[in-house]
PDB file of C-alpha atoms in Angstrom:
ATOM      1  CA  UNK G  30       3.817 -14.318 -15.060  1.00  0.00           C
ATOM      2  CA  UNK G  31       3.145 -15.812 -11.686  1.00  0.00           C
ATOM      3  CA  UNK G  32       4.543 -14.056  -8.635  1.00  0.00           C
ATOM      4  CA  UNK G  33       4.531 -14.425  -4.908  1.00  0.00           C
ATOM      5  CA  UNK G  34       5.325 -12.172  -2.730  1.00  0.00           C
ATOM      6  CA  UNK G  35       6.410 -12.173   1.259  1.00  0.00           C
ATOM      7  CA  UNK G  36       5.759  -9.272   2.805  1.00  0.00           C
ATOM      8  CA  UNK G  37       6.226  -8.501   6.422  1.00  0.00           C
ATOM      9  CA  UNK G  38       6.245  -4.819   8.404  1.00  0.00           C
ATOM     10  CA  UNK G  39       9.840  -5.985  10.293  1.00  0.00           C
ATOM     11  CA  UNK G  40      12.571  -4.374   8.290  1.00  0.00           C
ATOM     12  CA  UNK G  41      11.836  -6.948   5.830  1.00  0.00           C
ATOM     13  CA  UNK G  42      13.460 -10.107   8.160  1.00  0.00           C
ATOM     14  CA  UNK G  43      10.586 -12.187   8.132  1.00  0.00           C
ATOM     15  CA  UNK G  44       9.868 -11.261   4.673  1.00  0.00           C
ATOM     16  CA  UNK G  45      13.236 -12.945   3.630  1.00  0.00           C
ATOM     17  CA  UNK G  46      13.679 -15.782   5.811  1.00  0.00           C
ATOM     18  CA  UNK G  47       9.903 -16.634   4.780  1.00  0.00           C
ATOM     19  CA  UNK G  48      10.619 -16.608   0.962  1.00  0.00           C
ATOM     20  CA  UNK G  49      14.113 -18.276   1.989  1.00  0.00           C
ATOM     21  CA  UNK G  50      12.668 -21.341   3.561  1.00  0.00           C
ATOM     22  CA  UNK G  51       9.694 -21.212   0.460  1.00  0.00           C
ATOM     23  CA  UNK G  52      12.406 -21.682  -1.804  1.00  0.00           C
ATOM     24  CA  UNK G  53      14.148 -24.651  -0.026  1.00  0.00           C
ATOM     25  CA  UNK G  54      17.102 -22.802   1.172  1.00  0.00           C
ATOM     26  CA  UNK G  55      16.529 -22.628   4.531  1.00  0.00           C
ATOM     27  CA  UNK G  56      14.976 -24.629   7.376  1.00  0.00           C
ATOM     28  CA  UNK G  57      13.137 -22.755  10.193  1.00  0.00           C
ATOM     29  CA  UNK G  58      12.713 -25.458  12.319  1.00  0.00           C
ATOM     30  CA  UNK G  59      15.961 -26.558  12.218  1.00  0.00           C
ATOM     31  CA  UNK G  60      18.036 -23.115  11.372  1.00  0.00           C
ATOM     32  CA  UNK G  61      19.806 -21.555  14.266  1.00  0.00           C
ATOM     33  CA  UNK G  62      19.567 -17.838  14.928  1.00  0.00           C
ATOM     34  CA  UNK G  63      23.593 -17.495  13.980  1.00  0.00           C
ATOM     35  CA  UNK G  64      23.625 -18.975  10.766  1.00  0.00           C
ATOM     36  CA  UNK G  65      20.484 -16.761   9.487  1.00  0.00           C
ATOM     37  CA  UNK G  66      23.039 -13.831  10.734  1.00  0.00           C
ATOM     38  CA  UNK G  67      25.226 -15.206   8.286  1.00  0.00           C
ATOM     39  CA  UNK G  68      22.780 -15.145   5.457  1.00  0.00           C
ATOM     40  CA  UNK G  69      24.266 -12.519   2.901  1.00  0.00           C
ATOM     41  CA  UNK G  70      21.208 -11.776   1.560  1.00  0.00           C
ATOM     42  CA  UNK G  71      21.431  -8.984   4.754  1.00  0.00           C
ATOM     43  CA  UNK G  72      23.500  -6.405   3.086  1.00  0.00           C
ATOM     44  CA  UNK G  73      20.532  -6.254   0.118  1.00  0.00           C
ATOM     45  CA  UNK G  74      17.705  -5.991   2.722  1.00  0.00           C
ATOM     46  CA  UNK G  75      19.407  -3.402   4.873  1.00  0.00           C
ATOM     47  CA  UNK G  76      19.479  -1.216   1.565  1.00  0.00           C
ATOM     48  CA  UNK G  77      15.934  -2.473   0.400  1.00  0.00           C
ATOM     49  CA  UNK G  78      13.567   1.080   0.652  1.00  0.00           C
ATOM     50  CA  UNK G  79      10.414   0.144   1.823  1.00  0.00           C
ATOM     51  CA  UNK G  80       7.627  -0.414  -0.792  1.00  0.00           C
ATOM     52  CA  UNK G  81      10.055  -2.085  -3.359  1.00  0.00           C
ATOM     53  CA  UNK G  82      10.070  -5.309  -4.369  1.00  0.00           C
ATOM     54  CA  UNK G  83      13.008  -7.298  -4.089  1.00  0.00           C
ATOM     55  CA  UNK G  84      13.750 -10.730  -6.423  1.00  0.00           C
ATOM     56  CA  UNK G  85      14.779 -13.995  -4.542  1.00  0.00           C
ATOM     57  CA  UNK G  86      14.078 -16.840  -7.111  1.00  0.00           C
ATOM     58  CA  UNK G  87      11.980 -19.180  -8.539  1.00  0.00           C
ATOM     59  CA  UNK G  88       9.973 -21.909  -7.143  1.00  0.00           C
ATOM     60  CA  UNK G  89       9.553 -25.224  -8.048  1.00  0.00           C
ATOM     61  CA  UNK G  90       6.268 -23.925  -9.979  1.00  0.00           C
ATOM     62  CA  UNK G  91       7.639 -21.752 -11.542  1.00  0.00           C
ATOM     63  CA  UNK G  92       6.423 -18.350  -9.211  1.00  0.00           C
ATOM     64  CA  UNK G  93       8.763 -15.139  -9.259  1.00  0.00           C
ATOM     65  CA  UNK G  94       9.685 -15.183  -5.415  1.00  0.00           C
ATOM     66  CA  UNK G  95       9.344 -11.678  -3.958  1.00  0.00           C
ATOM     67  CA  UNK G  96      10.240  -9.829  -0.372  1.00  0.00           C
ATOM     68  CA  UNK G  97       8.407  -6.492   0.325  1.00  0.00           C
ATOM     69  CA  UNK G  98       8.177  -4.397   3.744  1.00  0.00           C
ATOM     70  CA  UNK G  99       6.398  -1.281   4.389  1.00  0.00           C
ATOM     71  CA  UNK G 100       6.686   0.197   8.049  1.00  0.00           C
ATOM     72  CA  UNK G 101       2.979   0.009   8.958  1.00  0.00           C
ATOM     73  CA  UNK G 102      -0.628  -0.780   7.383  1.00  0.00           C
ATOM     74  CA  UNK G 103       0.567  -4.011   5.981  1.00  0.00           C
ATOM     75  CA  UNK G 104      -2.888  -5.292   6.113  1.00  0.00           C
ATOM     76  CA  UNK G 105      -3.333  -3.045   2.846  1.00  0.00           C
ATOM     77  CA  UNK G 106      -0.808  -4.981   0.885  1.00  0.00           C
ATOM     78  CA  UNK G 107      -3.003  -8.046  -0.271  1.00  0.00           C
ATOM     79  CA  UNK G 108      -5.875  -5.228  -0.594  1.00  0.00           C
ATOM     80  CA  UNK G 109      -3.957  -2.926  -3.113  1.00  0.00           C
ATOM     81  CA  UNK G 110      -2.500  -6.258  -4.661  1.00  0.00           C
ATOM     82  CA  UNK G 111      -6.136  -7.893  -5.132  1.00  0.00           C
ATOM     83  CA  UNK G 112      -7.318  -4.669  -6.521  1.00  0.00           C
ATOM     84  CA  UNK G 113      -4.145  -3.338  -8.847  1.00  0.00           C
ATOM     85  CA  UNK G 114      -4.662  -6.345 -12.066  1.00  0.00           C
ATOM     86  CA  UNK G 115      -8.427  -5.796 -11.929  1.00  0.00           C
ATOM     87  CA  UNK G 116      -8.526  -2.004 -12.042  1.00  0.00           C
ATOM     88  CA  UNK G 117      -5.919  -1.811 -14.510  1.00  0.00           C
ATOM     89  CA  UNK G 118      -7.390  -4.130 -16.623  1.00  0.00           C
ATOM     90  CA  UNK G 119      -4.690  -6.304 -16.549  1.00  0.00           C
ATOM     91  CA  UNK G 120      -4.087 -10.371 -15.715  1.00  0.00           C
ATOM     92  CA  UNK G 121      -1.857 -11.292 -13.287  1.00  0.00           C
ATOM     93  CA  UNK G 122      -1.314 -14.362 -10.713  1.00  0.00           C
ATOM     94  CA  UNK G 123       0.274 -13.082  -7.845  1.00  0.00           C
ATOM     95  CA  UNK G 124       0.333 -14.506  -4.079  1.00  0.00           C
ATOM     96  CA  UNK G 125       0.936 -12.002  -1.330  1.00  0.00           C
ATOM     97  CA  UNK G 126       1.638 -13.785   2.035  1.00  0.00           C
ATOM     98  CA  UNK G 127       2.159 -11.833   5.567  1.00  0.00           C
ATOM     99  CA  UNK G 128       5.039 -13.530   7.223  1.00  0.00           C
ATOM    100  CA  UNK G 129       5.013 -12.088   9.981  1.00  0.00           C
ATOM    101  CA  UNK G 130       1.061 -12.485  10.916  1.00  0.00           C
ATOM    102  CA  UNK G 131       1.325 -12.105  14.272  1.00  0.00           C
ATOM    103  CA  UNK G 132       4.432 -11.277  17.206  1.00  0.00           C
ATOM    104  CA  UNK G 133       5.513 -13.595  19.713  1.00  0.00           C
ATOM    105  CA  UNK G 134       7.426 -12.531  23.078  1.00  0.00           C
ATOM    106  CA  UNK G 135      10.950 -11.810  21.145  1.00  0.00           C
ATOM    107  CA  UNK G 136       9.105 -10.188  18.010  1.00  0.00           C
ATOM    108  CA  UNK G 137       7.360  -7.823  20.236  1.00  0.00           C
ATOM    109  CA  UNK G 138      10.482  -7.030  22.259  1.00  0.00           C
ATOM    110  CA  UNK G 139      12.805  -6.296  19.006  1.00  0.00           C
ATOM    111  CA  UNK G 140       9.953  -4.326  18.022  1.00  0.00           C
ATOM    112  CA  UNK G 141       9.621  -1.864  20.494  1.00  0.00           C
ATOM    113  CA  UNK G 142      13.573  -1.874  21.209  1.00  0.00           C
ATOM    114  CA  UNK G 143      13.626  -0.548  17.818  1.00  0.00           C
ATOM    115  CA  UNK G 144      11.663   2.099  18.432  1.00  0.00           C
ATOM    116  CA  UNK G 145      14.459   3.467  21.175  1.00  0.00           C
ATOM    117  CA  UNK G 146      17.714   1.531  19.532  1.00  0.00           C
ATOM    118  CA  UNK G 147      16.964   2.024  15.679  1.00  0.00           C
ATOM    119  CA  UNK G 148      17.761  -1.177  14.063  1.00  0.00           C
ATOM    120  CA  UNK G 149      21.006  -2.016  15.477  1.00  0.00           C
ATOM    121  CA  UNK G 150      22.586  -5.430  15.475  1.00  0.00           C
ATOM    122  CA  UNK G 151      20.960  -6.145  19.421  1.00  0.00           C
ATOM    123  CA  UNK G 152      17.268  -5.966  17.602  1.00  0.00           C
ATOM    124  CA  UNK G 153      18.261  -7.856  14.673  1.00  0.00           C
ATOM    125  CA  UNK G 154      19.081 -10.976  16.646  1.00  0.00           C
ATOM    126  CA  UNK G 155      16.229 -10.729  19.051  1.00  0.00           C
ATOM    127  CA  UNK G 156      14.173 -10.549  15.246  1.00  0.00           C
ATOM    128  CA  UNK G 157      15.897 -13.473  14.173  1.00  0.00           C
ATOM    129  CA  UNK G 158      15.117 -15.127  17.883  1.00  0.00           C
ATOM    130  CA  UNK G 159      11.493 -14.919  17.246  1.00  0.00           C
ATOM    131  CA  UNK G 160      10.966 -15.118  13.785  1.00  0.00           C
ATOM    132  CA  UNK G 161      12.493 -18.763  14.105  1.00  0.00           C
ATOM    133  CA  UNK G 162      10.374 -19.256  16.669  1.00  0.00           C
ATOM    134  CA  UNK G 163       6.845 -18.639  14.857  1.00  0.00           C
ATOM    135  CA  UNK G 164       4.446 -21.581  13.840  1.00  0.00           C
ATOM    136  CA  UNK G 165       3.563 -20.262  10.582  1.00  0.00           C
ATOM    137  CA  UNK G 166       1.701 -23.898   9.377  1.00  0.00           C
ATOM    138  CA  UNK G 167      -1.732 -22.437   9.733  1.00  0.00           C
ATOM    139  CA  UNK G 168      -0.694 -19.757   7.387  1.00  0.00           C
ATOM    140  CA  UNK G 169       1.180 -21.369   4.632  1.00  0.00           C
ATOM    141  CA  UNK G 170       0.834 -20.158   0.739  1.00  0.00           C
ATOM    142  CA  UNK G 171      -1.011 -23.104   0.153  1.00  0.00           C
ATOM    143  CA  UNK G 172      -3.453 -22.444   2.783  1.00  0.00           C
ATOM    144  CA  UNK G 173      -3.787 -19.501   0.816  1.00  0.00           C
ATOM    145  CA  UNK G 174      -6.273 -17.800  -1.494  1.00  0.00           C
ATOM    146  CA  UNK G 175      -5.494 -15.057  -3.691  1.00  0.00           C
ATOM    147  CA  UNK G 176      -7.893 -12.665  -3.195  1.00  0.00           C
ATOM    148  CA  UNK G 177      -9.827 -12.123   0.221  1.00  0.00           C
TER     149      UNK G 177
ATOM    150  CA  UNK M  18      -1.394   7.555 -18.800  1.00  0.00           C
ATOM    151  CA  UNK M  19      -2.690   6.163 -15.404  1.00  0.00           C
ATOM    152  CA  UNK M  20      -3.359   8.569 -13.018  1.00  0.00           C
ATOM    153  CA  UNK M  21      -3.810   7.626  -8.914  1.00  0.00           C
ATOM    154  CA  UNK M  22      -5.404   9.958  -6.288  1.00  0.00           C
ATOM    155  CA  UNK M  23      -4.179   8.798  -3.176  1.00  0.00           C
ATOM    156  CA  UNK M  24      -5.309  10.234   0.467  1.00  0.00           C
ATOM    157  CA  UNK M  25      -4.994   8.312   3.813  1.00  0.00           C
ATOM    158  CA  UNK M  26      -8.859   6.944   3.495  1.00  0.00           C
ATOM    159  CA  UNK M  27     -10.178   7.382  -0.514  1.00  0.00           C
ATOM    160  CA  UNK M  28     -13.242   8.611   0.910  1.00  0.00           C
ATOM    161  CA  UNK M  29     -12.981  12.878   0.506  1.00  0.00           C
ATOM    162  CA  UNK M  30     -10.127  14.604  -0.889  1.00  0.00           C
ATOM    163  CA  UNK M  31      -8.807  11.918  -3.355  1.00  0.00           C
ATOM    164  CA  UNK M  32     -12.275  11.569  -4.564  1.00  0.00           C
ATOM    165  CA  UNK M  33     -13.235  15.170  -4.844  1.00  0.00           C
ATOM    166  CA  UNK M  34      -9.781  15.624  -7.057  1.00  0.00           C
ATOM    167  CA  UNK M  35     -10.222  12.833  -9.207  1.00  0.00           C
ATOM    168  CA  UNK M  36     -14.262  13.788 -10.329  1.00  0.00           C
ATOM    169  CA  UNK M  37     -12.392  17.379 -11.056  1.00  0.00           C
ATOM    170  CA  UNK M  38     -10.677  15.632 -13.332  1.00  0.00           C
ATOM    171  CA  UNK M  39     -13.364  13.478 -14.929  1.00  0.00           C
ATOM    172  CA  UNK M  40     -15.533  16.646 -15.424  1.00  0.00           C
ATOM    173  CA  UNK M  41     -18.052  15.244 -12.756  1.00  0.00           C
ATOM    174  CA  UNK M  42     -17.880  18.267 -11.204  1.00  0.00           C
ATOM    175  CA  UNK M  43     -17.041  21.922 -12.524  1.00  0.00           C
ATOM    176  CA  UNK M  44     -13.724  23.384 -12.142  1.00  0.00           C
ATOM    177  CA  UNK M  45     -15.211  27.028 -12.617  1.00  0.00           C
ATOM    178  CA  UNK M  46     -17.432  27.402  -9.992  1.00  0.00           C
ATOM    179  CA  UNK M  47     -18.097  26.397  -6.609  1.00  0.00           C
ATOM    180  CA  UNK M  48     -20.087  22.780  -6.054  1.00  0.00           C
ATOM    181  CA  UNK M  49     -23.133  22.636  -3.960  1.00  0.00           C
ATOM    182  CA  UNK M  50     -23.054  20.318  -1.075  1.00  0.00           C
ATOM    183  CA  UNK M  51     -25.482  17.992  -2.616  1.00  0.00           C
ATOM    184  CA  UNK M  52     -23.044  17.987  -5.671  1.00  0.00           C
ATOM    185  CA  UNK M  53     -20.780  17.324  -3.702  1.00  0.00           C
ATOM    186  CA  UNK M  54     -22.516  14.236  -1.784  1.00  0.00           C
ATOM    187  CA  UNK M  55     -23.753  12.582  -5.415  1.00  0.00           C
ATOM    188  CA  UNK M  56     -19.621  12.379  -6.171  1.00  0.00           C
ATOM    189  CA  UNK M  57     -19.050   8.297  -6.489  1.00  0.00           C
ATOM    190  CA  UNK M  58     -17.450   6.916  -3.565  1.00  0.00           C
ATOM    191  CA  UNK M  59     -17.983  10.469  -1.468  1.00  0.00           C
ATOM    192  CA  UNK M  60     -17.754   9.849   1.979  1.00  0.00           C
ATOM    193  CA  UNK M  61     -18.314   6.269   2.031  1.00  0.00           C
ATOM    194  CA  UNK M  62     -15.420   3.455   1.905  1.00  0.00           C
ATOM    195  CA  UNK M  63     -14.952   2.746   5.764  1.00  0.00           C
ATOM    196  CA  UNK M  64     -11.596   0.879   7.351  1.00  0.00           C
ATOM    197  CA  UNK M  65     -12.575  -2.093   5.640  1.00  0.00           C
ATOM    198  CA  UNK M  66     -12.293  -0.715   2.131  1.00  0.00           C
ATOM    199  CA  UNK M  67      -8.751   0.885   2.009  1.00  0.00           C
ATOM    200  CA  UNK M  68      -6.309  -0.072   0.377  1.00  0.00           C
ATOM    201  CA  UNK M  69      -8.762  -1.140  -2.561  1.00  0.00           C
ATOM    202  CA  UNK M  70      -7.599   0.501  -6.124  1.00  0.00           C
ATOM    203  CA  UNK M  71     -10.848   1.441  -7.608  1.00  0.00           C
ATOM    204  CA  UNK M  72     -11.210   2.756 -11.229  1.00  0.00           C
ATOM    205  CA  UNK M  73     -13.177   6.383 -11.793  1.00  0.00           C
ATOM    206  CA  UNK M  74     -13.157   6.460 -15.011  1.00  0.00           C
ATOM    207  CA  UNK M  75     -11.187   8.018 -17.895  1.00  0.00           C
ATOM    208  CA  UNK M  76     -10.873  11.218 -18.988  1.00  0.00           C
ATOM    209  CA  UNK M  77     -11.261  12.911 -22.747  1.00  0.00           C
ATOM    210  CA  UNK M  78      -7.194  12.578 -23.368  1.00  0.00           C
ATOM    211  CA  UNK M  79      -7.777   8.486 -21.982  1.00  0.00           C
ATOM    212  CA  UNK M  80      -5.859   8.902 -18.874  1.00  0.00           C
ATOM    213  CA  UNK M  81      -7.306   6.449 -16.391  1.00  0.00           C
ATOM    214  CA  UNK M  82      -8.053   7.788 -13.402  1.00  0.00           C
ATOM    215  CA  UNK M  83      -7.943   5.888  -9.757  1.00  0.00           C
ATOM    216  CA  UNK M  84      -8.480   6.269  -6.372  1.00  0.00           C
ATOM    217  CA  UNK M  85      -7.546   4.677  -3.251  1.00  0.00           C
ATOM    218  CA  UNK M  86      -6.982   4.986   0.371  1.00  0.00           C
ATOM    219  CA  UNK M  87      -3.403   4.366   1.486  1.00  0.00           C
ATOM    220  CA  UNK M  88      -3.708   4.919   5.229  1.00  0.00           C
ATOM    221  CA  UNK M  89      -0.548   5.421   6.710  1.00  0.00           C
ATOM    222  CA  UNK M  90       1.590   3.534   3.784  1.00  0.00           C
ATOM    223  CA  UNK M  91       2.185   7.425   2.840  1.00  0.00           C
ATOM    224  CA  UNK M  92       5.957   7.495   2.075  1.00  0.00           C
ATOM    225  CA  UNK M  93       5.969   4.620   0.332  1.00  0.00           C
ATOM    226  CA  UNK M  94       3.106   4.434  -1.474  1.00  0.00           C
ATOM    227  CA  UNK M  95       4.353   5.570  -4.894  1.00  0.00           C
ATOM    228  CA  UNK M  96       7.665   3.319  -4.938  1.00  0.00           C
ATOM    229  CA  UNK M  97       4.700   0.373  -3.948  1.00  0.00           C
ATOM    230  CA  UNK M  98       2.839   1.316  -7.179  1.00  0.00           C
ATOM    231  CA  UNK M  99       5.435   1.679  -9.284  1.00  0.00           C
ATOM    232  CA  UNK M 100       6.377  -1.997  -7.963  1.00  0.00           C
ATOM    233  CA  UNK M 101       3.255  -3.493  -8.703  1.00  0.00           C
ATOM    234  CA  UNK M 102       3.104  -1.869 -11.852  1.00  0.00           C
ATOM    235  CA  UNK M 103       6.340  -3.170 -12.783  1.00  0.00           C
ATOM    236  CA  UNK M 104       4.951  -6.671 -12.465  1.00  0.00           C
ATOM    237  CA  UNK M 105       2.223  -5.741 -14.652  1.00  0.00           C
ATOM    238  CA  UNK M 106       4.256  -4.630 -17.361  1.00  0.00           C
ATOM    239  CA  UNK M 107       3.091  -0.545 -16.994  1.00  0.00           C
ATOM    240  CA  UNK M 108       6.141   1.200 -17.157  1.00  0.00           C
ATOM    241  CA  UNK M 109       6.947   3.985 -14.420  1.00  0.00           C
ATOM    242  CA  UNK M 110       6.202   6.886 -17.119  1.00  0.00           C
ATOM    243  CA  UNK M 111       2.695   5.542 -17.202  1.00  0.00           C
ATOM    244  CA  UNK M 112       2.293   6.524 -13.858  1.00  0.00           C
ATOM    245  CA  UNK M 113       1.114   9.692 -12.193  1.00  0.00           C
ATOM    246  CA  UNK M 114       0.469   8.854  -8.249  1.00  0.00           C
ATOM    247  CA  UNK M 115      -1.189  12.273  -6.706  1.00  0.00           C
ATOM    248  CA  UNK M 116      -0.664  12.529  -2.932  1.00  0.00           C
ATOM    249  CA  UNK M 117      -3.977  15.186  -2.233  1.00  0.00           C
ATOM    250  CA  UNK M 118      -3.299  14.954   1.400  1.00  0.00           C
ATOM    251  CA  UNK M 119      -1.404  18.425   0.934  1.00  0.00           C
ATOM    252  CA  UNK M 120      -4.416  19.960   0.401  1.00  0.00           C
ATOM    253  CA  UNK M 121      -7.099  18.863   2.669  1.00  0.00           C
ATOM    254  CA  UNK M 122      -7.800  20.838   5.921  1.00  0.00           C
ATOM    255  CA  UNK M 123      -8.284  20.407   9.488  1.00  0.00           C
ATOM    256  CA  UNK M 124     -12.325  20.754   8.577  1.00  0.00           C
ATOM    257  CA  UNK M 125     -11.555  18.059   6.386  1.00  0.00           C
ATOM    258  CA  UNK M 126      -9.644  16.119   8.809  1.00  0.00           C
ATOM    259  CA  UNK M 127     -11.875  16.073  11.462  1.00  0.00           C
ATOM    260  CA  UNK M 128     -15.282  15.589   9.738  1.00  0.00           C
ATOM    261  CA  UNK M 129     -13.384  12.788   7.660  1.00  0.00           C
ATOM    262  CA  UNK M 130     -12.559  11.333  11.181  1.00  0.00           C
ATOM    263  CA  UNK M 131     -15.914  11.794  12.705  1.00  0.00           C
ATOM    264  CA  UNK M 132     -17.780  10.384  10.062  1.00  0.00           C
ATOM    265  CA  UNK M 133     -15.577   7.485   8.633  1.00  0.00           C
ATOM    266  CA  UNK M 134     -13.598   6.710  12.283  1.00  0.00           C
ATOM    267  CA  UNK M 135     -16.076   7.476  14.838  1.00  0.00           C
ATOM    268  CA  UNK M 136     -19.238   6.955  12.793  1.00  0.00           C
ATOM    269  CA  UNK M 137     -21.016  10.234  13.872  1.00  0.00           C
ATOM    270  CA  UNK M 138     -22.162  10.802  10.305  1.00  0.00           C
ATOM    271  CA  UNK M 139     -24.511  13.735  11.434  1.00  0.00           C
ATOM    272  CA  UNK M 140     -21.568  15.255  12.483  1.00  0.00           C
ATOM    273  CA  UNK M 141     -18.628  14.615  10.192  1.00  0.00           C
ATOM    274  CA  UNK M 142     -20.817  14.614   6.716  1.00  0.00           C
ATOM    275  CA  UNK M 143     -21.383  18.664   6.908  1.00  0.00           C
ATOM    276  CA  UNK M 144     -18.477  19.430   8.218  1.00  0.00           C
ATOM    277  CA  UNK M 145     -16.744  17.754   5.969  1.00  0.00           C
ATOM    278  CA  UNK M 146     -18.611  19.058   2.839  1.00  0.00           C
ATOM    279  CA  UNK M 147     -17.898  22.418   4.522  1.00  0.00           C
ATOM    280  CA  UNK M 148     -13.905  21.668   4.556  1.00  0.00           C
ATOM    281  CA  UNK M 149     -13.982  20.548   0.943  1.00  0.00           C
ATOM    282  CA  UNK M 150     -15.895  23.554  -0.420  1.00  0.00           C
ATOM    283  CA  UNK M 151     -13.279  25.632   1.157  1.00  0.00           C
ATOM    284  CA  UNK M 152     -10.536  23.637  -0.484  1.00  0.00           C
ATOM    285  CA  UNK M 153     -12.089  23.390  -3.724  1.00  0.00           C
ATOM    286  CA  UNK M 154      -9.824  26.018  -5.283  1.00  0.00           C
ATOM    287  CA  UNK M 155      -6.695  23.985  -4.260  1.00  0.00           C
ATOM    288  CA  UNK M 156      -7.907  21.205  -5.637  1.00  0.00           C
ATOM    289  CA  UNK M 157      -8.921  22.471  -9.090  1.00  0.00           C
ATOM    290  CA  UNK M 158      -4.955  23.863  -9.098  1.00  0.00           C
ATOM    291  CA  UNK M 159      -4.422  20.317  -8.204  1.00  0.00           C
ATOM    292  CA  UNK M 160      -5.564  18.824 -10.709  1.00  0.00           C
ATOM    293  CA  UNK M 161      -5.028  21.710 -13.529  1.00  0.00           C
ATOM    294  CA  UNK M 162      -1.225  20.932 -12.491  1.00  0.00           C
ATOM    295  CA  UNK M 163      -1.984  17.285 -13.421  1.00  0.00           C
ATOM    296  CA  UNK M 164      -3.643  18.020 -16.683  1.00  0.00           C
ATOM    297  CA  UNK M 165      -0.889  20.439 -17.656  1.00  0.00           C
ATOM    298  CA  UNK M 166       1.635  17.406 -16.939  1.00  0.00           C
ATOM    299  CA  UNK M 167       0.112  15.011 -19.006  1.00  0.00           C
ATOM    300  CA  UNK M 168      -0.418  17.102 -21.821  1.00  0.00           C
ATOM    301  CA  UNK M 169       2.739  15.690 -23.594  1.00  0.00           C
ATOM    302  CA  UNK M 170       2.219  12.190 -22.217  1.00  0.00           C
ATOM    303  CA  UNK M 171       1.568   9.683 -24.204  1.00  0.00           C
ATOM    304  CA  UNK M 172      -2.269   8.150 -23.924  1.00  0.00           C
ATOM    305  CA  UNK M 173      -3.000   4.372 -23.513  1.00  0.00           C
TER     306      UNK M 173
END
């Protein structure tokens, strides 16, 4: 089975609107910050414990579409993932893709407003306000390799 | 059954619990420090290397024994395994993830740190030898807890 999984260390918002605009549904350049509030895949992330994997779809080629979050240390994820198949002996194609490699201005400033507000509605929007913002081209899935 | 030893850097106390389990090491009597320092992977994986799952070995019931370094993914870590195991097919009661944290001690911590962190081997490498000789019990109950749990698990 062929999997990919977003992953992101943001409450798992850049996670999902990556894996959202993978899978066609949404449009980064052209989305606006209120309609990705009105996403209702929101309720299930909010509830999502970090460390679990969550199912969006399929792709076009035929890859299980994943979101993941873990609070810190997500640089371990494609680690741990590269690692798991061979040490258990097992064969698996899976794609794990940070999509949230790096923080602009409103990233950062959700971030640490977290850290005082908790993750109220304020720092979701001013997540949403950045992650819309990012120029992830240089690291699309297809730019990609598996294993590092 | 697969069984993980996780601690924040792989390097000491998930290490020294898993070779208890393999037999590498004696559960009845205290190691020497060069016993110690032969262990596989025994002070050695730096930053670079954690989060990498690496494969011990198995023990006489077949249980597959792991180790990694987990860093700070601590909370999470099991519900993570159990996820990735999931995509692999291994069901959840095939799992046994050991957090050995618990039983390491600030000897442990701060040669660990000295030695893997800060790179003052000379430093860290006795002290932490010395940390894990005094823990040694606690990790033989460790991993005698473990045994005693998989006893009526089935073997793969």
């Amino acid at each position: 089975m062929k999997s990919m999984v977003f992953f992101c260390d943001s409450n798992c918002r850049a996670a999902l609107i990556s894996a959202l605009e993978h899978l066609g549904i949404i449009n980064r350049e052209t989305a606006t910050v209120r309609e990705l509030l009105r996403l209702s895949w929101w309720r299930r992330i909010a509830k999502l414990p970090p460390g679990r994997l969550l199912e969006i779809g399929y792709d076009q080629r035929g890859f299980r579409v994943f979101v993941l979050w873990v609070k810190k240390d997500k640089e371990l994820l494609p680690r741990l993932a590269c690692s798991f198949p061979t040490a258990m002996e097992k064969e698996e194609e899976w794609k794990f893709i940070d999509a949230l490699p790096y923080d602009n201005r409103w990233t950062g400033l959700a971030r640490n407003l977290s850290l005082f507000l908790g993750n109220n509605f304020l720092v979701h929007y001013i997540f949403l306000a950045g992650i819309v913002q990012l120029d992830l081209n240089p690291y699309l899935p297809a730019n990609l390799t598996p294993c590092p | 059954m697969h069984i993980i030893y996780h601690c924040y850097g792989g390097a000491h106390s998930s290490v020294t619990a898993a070779s208890i389990h393999l037999g590498l090491i004696s559960p009845q009597k205290l190691p020497t420090a060069e016993e110690i320092m032969s262990l596989p992977f025994y002070d050695v994986p730096t930053q670079q290397e954690h989060g990498f799952l690496r494969f011990l070995g198995s023990d006489q019931k077949g249980n597959r024994i792991y180790i990694v370094g987990r860093r700070g993914l601590k909370k999470c870590f099991p519900a993570l395994v159990e996820s990735l195991a999931g995509l692999l097919e291994i069901p959840k009661e095939e799992l046994l993830i050991v957090d050995t944290v618990p039983h390491v001690n600030w000897m442990m911590m701060l040669g660990g740190y000295l030695s893997r962190r800060l790179g003052v081997v000379s430093l860290g490498r006795p002290l932490v030898i010395r940390g894990t000789l005094k823990a040694y019990p606690d990790f033989v109950n460790l991993v005698r807890g473990i045994q005693a749990k998989t006893e009526g698990a089935t073997t793969i």
